[in-house]
Short mmCIF file of C-alpha atoms in Angstrom, two decimals:
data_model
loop_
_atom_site.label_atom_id
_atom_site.label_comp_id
_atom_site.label_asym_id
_atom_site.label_seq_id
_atom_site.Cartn_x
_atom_site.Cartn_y
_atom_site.Cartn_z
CA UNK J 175 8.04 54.14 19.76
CA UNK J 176 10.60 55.56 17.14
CA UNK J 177 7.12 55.56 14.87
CA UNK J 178 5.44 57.98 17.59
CA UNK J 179 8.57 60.46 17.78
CA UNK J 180 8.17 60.19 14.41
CA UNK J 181 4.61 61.33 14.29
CA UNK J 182 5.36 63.88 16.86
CA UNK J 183 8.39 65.60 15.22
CA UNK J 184 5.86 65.76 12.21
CA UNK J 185 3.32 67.46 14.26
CA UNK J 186 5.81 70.22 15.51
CA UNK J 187 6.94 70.75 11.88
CA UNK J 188 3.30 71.04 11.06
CA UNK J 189 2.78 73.77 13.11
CA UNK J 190 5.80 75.98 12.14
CA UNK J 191 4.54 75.79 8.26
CA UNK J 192 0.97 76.42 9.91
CA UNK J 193 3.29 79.91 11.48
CA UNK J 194 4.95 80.48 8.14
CA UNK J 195 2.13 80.43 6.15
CA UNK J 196 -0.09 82.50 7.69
CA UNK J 197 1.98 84.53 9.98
CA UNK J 198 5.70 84.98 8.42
CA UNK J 199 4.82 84.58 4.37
CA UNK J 200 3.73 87.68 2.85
CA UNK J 201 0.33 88.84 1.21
CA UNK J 202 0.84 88.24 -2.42
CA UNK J 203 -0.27 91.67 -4.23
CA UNK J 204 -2.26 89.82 -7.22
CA UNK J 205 -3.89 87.33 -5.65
CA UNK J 206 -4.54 88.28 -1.88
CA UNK J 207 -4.71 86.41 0.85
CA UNK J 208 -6.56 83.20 -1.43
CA UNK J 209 -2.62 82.58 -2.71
CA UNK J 210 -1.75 81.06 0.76
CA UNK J 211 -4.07 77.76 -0.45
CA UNK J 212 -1.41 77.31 -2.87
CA UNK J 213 1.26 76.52 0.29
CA UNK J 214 -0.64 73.04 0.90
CA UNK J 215 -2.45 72.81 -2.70
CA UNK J 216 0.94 72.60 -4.25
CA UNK J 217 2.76 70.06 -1.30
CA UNK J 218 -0.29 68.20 -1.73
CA UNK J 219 -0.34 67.66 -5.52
CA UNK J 220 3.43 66.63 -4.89
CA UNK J 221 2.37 63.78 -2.41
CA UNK J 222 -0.65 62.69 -5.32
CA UNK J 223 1.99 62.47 -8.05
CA UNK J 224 4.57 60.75 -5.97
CA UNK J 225 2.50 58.11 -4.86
CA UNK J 226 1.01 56.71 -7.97
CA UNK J 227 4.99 56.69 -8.82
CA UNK J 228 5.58 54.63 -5.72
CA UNK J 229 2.71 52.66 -5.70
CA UNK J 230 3.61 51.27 -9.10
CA UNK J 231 7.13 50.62 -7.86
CA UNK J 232 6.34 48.30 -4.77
CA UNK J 233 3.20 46.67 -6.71
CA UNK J 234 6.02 45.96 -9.72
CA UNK J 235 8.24 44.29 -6.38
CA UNK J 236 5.08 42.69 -5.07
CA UNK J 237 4.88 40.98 -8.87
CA UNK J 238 8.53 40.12 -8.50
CA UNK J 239 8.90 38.29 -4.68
CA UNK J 240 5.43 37.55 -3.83
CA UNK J 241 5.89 39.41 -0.85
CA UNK J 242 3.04 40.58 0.67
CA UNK J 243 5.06 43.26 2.52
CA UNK J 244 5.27 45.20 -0.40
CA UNK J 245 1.39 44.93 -1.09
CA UNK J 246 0.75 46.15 2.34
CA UNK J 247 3.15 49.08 1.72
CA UNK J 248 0.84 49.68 -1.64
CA UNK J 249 -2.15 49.06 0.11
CA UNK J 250 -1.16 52.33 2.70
CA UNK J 251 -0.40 54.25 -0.34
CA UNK J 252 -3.13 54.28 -2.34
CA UNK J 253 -4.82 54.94 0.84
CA UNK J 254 -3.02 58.18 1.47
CA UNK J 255 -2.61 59.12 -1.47
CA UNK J 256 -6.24 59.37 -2.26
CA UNK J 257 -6.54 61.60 0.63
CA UNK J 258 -3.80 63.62 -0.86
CA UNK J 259 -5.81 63.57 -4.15
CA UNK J 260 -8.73 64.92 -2.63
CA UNK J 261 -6.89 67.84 -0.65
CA UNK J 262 -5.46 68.65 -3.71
CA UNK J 263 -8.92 68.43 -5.57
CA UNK J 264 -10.61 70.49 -3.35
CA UNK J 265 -7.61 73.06 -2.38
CA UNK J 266 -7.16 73.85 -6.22
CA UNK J 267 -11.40 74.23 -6.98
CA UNK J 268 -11.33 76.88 -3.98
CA UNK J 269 -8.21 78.99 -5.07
CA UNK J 270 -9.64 78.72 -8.92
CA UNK J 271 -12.57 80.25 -7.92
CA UNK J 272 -11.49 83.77 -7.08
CA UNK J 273 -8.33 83.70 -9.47
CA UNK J 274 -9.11 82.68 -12.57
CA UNK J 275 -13.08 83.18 -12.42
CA UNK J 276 -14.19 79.54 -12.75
CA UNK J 277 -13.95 76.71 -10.18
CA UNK J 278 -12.79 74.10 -13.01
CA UNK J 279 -11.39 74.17 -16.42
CA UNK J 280 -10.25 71.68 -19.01
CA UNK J 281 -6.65 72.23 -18.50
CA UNK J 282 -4.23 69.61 -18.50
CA UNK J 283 -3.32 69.49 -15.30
CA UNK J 284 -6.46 69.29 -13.98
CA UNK J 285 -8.18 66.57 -15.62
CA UNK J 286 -5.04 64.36 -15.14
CA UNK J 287 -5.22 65.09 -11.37
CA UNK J 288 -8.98 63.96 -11.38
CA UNK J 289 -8.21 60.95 -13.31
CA UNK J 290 -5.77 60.04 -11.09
CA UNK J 291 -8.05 60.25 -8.47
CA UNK J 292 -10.65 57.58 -9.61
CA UNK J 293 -7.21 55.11 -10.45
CA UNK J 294 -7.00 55.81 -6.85
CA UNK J 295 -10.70 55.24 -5.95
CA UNK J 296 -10.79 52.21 -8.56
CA UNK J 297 -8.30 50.63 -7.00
CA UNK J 298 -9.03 51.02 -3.58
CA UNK J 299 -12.56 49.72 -4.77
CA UNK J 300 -11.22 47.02 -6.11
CA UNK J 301 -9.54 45.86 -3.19
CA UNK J 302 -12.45 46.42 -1.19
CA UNK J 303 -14.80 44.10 -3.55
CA UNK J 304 -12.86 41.25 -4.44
CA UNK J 305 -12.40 38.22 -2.60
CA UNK J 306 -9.31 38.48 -0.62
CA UNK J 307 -6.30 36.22 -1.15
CA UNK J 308 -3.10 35.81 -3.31
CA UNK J 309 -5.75 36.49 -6.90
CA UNK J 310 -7.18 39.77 -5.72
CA UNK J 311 -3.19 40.97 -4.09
CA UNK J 312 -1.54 39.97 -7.47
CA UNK J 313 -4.39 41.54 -9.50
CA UNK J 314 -4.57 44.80 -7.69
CA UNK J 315 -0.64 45.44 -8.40
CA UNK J 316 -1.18 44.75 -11.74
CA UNK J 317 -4.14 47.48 -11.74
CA UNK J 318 -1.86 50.16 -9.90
CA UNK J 319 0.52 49.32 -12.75
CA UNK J 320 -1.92 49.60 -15.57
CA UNK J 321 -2.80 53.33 -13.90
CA UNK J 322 0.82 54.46 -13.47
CA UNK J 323 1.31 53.89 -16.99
CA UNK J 324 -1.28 55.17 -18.19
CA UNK J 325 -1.24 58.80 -16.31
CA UNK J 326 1.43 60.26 -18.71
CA UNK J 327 -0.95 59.51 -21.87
CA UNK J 328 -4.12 61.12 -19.58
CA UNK J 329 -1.60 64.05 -19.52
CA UNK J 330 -0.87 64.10 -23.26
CA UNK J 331 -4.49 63.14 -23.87
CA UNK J 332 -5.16 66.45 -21.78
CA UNK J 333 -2.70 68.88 -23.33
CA UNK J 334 -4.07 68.28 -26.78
CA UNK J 335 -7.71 68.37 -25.01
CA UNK J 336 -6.55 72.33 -23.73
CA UNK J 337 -5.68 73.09 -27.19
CA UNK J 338 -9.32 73.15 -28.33
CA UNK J 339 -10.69 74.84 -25.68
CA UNK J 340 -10.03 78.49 -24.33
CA UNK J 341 -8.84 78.76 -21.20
CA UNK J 342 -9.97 80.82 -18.59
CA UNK J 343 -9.37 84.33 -18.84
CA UNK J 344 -11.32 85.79 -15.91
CA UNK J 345 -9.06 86.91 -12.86
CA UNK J 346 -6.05 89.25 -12.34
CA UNK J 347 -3.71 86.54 -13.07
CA UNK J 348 -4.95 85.64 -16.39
CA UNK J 349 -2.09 86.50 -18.24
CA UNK J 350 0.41 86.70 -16.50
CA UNK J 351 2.98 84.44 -14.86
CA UNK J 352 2.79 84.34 -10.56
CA UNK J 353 6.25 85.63 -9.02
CA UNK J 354 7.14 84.06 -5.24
CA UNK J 355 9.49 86.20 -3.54
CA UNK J 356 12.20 84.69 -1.24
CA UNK J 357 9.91 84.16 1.59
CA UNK J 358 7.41 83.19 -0.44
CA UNK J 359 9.67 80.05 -2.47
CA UNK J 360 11.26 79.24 1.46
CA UNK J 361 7.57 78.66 3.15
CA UNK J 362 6.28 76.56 0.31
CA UNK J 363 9.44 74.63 0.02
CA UNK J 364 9.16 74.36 4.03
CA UNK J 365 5.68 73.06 3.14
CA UNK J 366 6.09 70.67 0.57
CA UNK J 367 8.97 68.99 3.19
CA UNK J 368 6.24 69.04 6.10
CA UNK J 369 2.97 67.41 3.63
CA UNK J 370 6.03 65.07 2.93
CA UNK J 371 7.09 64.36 6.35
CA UNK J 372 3.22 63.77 7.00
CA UNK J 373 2.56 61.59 3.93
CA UNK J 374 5.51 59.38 5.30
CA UNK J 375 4.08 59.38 8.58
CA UNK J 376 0.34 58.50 7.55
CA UNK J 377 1.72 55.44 5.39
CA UNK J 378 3.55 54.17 8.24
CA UNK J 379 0.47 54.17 10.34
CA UNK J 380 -1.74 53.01 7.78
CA UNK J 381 1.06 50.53 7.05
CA UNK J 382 0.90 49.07 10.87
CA UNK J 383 -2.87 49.02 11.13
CA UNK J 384 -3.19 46.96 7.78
CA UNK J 385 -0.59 44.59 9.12
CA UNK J 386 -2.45 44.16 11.99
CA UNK J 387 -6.00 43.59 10.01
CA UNK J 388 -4.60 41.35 7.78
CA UNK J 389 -3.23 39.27 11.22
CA UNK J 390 -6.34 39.06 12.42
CA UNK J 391 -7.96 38.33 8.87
CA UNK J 392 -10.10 41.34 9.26
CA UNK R 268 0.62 30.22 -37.04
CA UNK R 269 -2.28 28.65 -38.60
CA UNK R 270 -2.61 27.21 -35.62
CA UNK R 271 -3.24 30.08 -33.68
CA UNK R 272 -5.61 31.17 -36.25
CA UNK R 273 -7.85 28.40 -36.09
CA UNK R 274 -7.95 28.21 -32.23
CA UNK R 275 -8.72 32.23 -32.63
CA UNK R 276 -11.66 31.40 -35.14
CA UNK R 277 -13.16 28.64 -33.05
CA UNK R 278 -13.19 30.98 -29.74
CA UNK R 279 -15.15 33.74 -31.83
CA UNK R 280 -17.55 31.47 -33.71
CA UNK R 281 -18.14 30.03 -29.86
CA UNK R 282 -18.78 33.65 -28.55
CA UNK R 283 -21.30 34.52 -31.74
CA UNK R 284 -23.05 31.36 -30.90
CA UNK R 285 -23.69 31.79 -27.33
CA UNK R 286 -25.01 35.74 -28.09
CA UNK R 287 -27.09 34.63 -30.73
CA UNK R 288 -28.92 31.94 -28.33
CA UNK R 289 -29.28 34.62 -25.75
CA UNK R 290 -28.83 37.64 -27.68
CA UNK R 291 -27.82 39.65 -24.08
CA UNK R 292 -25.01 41.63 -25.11
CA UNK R 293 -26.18 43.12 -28.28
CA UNK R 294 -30.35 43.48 -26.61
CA UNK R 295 -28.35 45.07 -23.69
CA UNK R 296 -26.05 47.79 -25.66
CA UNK R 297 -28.59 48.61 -28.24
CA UNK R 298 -31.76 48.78 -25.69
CA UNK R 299 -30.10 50.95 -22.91
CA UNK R 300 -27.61 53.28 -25.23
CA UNK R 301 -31.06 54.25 -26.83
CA UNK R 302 -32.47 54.65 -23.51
CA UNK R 303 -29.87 56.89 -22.37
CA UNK R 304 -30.47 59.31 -25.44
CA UNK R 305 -34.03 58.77 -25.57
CA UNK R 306 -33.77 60.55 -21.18
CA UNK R 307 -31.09 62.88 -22.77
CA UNK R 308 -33.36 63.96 -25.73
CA UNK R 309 -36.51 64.53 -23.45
CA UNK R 310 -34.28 66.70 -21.29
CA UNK R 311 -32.95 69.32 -24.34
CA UNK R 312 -34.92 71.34 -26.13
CA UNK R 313 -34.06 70.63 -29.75
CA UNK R 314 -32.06 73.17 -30.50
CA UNK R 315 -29.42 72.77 -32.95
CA UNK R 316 -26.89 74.86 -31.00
CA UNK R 317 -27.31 72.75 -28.12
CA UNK R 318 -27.13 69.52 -29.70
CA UNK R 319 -23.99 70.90 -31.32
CA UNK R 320 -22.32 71.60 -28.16
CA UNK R 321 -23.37 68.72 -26.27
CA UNK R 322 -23.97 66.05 -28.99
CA UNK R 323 -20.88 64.44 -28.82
CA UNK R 324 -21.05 63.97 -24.89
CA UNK R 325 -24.29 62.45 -25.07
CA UNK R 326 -23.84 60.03 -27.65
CA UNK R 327 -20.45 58.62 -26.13
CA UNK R 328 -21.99 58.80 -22.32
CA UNK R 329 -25.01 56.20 -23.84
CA UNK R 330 -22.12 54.14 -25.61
CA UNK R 331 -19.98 54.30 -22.56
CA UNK R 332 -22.46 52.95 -19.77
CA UNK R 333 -24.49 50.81 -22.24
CA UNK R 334 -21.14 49.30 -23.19
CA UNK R 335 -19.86 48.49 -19.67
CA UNK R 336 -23.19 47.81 -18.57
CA UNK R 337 -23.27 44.80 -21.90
CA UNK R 338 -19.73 43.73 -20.85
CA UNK R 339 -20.84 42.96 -17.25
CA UNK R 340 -23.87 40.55 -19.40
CA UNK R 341 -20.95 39.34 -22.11
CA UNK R 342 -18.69 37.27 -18.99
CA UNK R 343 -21.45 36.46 -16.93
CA UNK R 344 -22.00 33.39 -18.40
CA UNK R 345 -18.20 32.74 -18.67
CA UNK R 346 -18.23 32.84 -14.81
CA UNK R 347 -21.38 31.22 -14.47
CA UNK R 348 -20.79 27.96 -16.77
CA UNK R 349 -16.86 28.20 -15.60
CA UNK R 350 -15.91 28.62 -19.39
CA UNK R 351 -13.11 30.33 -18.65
CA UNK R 352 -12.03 27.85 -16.10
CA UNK R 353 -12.17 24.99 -18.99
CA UNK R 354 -10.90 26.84 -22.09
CA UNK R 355 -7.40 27.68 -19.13
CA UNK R 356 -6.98 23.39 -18.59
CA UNK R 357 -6.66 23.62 -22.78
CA UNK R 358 -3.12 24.41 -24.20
CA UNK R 359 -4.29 27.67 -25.38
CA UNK R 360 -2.58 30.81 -25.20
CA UNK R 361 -4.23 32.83 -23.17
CA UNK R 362 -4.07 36.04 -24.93
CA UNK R 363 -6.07 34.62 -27.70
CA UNK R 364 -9.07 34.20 -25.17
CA UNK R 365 -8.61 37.96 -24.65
CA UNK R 366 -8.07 38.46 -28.68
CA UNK R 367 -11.43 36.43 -28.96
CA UNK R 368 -13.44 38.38 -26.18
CA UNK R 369 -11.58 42.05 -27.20
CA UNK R 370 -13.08 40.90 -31.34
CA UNK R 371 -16.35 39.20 -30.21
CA UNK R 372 -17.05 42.53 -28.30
CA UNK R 373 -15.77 45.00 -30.73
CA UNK R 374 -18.28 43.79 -33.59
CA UNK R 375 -21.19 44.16 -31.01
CA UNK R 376 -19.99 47.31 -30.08
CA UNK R 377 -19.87 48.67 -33.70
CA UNK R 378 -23.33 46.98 -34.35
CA UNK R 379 -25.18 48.94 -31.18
CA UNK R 380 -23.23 52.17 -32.21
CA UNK R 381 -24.83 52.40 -35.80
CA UNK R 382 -28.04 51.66 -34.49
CA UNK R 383 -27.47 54.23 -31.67
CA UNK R 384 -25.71 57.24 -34.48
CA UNK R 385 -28.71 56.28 -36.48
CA UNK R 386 -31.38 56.91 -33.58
CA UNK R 387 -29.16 60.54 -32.29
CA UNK R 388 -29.12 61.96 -35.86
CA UNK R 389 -33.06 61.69 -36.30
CA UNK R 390 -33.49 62.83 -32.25
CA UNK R 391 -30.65 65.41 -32.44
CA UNK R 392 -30.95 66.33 -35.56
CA UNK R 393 -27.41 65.80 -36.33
CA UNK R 394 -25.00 65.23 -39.26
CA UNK R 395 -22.41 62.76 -38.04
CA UNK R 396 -22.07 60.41 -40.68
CA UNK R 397 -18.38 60.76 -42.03
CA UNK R 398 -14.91 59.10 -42.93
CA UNK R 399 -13.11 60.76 -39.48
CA UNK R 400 -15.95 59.48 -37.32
CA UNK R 401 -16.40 56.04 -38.53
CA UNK R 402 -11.93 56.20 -38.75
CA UNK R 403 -12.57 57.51 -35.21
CA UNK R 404 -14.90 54.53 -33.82
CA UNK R 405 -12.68 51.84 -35.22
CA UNK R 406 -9.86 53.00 -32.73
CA UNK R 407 -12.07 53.63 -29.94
CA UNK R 408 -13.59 50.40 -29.99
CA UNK R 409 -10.46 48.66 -30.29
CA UNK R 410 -8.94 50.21 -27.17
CA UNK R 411 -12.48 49.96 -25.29
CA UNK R 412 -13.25 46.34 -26.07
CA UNK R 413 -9.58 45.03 -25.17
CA UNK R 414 -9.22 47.29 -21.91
CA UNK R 415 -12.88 46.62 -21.35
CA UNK R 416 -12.31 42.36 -21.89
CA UNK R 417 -9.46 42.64 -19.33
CA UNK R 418 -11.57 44.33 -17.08
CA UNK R 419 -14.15 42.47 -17.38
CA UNK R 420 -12.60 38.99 -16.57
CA UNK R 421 -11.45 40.76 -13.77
CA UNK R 422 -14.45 42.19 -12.34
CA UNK R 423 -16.64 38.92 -13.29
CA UNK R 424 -14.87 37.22 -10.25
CA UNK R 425 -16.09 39.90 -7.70
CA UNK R 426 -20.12 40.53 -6.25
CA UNK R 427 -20.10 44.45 -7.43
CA UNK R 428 -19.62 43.50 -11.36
CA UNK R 429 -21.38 46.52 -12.89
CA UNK R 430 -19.83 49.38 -9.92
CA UNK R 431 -16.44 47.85 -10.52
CA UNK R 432 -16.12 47.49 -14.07
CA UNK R 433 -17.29 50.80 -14.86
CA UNK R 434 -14.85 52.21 -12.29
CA UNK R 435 -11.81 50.81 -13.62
CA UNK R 436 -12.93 50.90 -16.79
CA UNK R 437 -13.42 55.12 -17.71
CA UNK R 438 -10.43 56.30 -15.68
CA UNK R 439 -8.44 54.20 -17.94
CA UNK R 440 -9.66 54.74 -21.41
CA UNK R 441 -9.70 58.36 -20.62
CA UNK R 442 -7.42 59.32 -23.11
CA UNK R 443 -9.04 57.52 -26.11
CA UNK R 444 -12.52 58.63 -24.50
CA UNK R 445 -11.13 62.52 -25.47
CA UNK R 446 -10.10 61.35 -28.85
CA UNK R 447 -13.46 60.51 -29.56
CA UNK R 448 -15.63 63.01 -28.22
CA UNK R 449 -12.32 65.57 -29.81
CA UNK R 450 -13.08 63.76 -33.29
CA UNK R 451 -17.47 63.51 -32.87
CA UNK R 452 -17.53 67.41 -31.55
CA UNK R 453 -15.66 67.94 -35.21
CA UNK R 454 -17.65 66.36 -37.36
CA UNK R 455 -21.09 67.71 -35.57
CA UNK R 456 -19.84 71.13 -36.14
CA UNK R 457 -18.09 70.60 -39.44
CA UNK R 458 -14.67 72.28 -38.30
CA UNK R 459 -11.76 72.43 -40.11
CA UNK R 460 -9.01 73.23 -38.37
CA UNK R 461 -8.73 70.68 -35.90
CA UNK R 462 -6.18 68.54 -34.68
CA UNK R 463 -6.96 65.15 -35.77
CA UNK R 464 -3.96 63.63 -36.84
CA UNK R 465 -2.16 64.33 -33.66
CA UNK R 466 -5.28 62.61 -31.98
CA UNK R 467 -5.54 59.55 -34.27
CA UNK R 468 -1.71 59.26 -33.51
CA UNK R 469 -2.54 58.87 -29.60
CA UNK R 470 -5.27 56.69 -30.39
CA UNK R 471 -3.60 54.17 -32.49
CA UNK R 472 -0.47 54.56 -29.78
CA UNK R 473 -3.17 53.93 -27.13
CA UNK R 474 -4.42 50.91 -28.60
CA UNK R 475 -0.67 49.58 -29.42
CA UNK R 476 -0.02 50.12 -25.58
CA UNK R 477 -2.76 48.86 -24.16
CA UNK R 478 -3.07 45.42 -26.59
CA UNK R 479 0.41 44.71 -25.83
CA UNK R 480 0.36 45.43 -22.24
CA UNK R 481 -2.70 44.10 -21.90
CA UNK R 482 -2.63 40.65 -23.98
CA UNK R 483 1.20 40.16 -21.84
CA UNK R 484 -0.56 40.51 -18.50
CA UNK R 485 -4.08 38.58 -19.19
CA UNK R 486 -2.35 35.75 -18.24
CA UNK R 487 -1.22 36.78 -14.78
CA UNK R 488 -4.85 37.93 -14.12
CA UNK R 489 -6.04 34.11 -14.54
CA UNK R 490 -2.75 32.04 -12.64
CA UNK R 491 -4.21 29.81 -9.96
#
């Protein structure tokens, strides 16, 4: 019950960012009307990068009390946040396009977002393929683990990466830094607390319908 | 300490001895890394400028695959002939199992990628033969054949070996995978101004990490 308030408070924040950013948020003079991807690229990225963070943190409690509560919990968010990796993935390729000329470059942040995808995917996979039980549980936190740790040196890997190659130039934004005005900063802050409240909500299902596969052994 | 020396020796000489009666691994990495360049070569023209740009990626994409493909062969017969299983019931450590596989591996490794440098330079027309690179593969395949061992115990246990190694596998070693294609993509165009130190420093940090990490968690992998 308090889950489906929950899920319907969500839903009416939803809608009000939905109002803000296409109705109440203003054009941005640069970029045009492509800049309002940024309002759930951005929120989105945020719910990628957090989750990898979290994941590692319940897999490291799994590791520590053996409770399977807390693989569940990393179960749902490596779940989610592979669909936040892939709204991100796509969101950023379609605003890149038309801004900077190219739908992908070899900057940092980039290539660390698409690595982080496949930890996501290989440890989903892995889940998926290995016989279940206590071995596989155990194992997978210690992959999720492995990948949280090693995301900051894909990052570092990738900054050094950008230094030998030039970057894209193409687009009105080029060379010059993006300013948000005041309505701007509000509805993407507004966002990035609605993809939250969502990502919350999403793990909490996902959390209840894995506890009830795993009762039924499914 | 001598000890752990001799138990270290006696897993590798094991290891050689089972590859040289069925000589998979090595056949495996040498046989399909040439295959990939031999596709790769068929679909470029041979043009130097091309080969320049994309030399690097090709070589390390036939290394890459061959190699995980070779690791899947390399602990199939641990799983099979429940090796693994045996050498656990023995007091030994169990991070010199993963020094012994990470070693064993690394020298096969090294072997296939002379033959394979050897192959690309007459196909590509390429002059890769120098101090950085061969600097350059020594830390690569010391990161690649410990992450890869750990992997690969892992991924032995499952029925999609070859999917699920390679999928754990490259998003992992991405940063040393940069490194080396960052290093190759110098030498093939003879530039000078590059940043090597800064990425021999990750690799070496990279391998630190990961042997550490890795030779500290082996043993959780294989409780029960």
């Amino acid at each position: 019950m308090v889950r489906q308030i929950y899920l319907i408070a969500t839903g009416i924040v939803f809608t009000i960012s939905i109002w803000m950013i296409f109705l109440w948020a203003p054009t941005e003079i640069n970029q045009g009307q492509v800049q309002r991807i940024l309002y759930l690229h951005v929120p989105f990225a945020w719910a990628s990068m957090v989750a990898i963070i979290a994941i590692a943190f319940t897999s490291f409690l799994f590791l520590l009390t053996k409770n399977d509560r807390w693989d569940n919990l990393s179960q749902s968010l490596a779940e989610v946040g592979l669909v936040s990796a892939v709204v991100m993935l796509f969101s950023g390729i379609v605003w890149a396009k038309p801004v900077w000329g190219v739908w992908w470059t070899g900057e940092a942040k980039l290539t660390t977002a698409l690595v982080l995808f496949f930890i996501y995917c290989a440890y989903l996979l892995f889940r998926n393929y290995f016989p279940p039980g206590n071995a596989r549980n155990r194992i997978a936190a210690i992959i999720a683990l492995i990948g949280a740790i090693d995301s900051p040196i894909i990052y570092y890997a990738a900054q050094i990466w950008e230094q030998n190659h030039p970057k894209a130039v193409v687009g009105p934004l080029a060379s010059e830094e993006s300013s948000l005005n005041g309505e701007m900063v509000i509805t993407l802050l507004f966002c990035v607390l609605t993809v939250t409240l969502l990502f919350v909500g999403l793990v909490w299902t996902q959390y209840q319908t894995n506890k009830l596969l795993r009762s039924k052994n499914v | 300490m001598l000890n752990w020396f001799k138990v270290l020796s006696i897993l590798i000489k094991k290891d050689i001895k089972i590859e040289f009666q069925t000589k998979e691994t090595l056949v495996t990495l040498c046989l399909f890394g040439l295959l990939i360049i031999t596709v790769f070569s068929l679909s470029t023209e041979n043009n130097s400028l091309i080969n320049q740009n994309f030399g690097a990626g090709i070589l390390w994409s036939s290394v890459i695959f061959a190699g995980s493909i070779a690791m899947v062969k390399f602990f199939y017969h641990e799983e099979q002939n429940k090796t693994l299983q045996s050498l656990l019931v023995m007091p030994v450590p169990s991070e010199l199992i993963l020094f012994s596989k990470s070693i064993v591996f690394f020298i096969f490794l090294s072997i296939s990628e002379i033959i394979i440098f050897l192959i690309s330079s007459v196909l590509f027309n390429l002059n890769i033969f120098s101090l950085k690179l061969i600097l350059g593969c020594i830390v690569f395949n010391i990161g690649y054949s410990v992450v890869g061992s750990f992997f690969g115990v892992i991924s032995s246990k499952s029925s999609s070996k070859e999917i699920l190694l390679t999928m754990l596998l490259i998003p992992i070693i991405t940063p040393i995978l940069m490194f080396i294609i960052a290093t190759t993509n110098d030498v093939i165009r003879s530039e000078l101004n590059s940043n090597f130190q800064t990425w021999l420093g990750l690799g070496i940090s990279f391998d630190i990490i990961f042997l550490t990490l890795m030779s500290y968690l082996f043993g959780k992998i294989l409780e029960d």
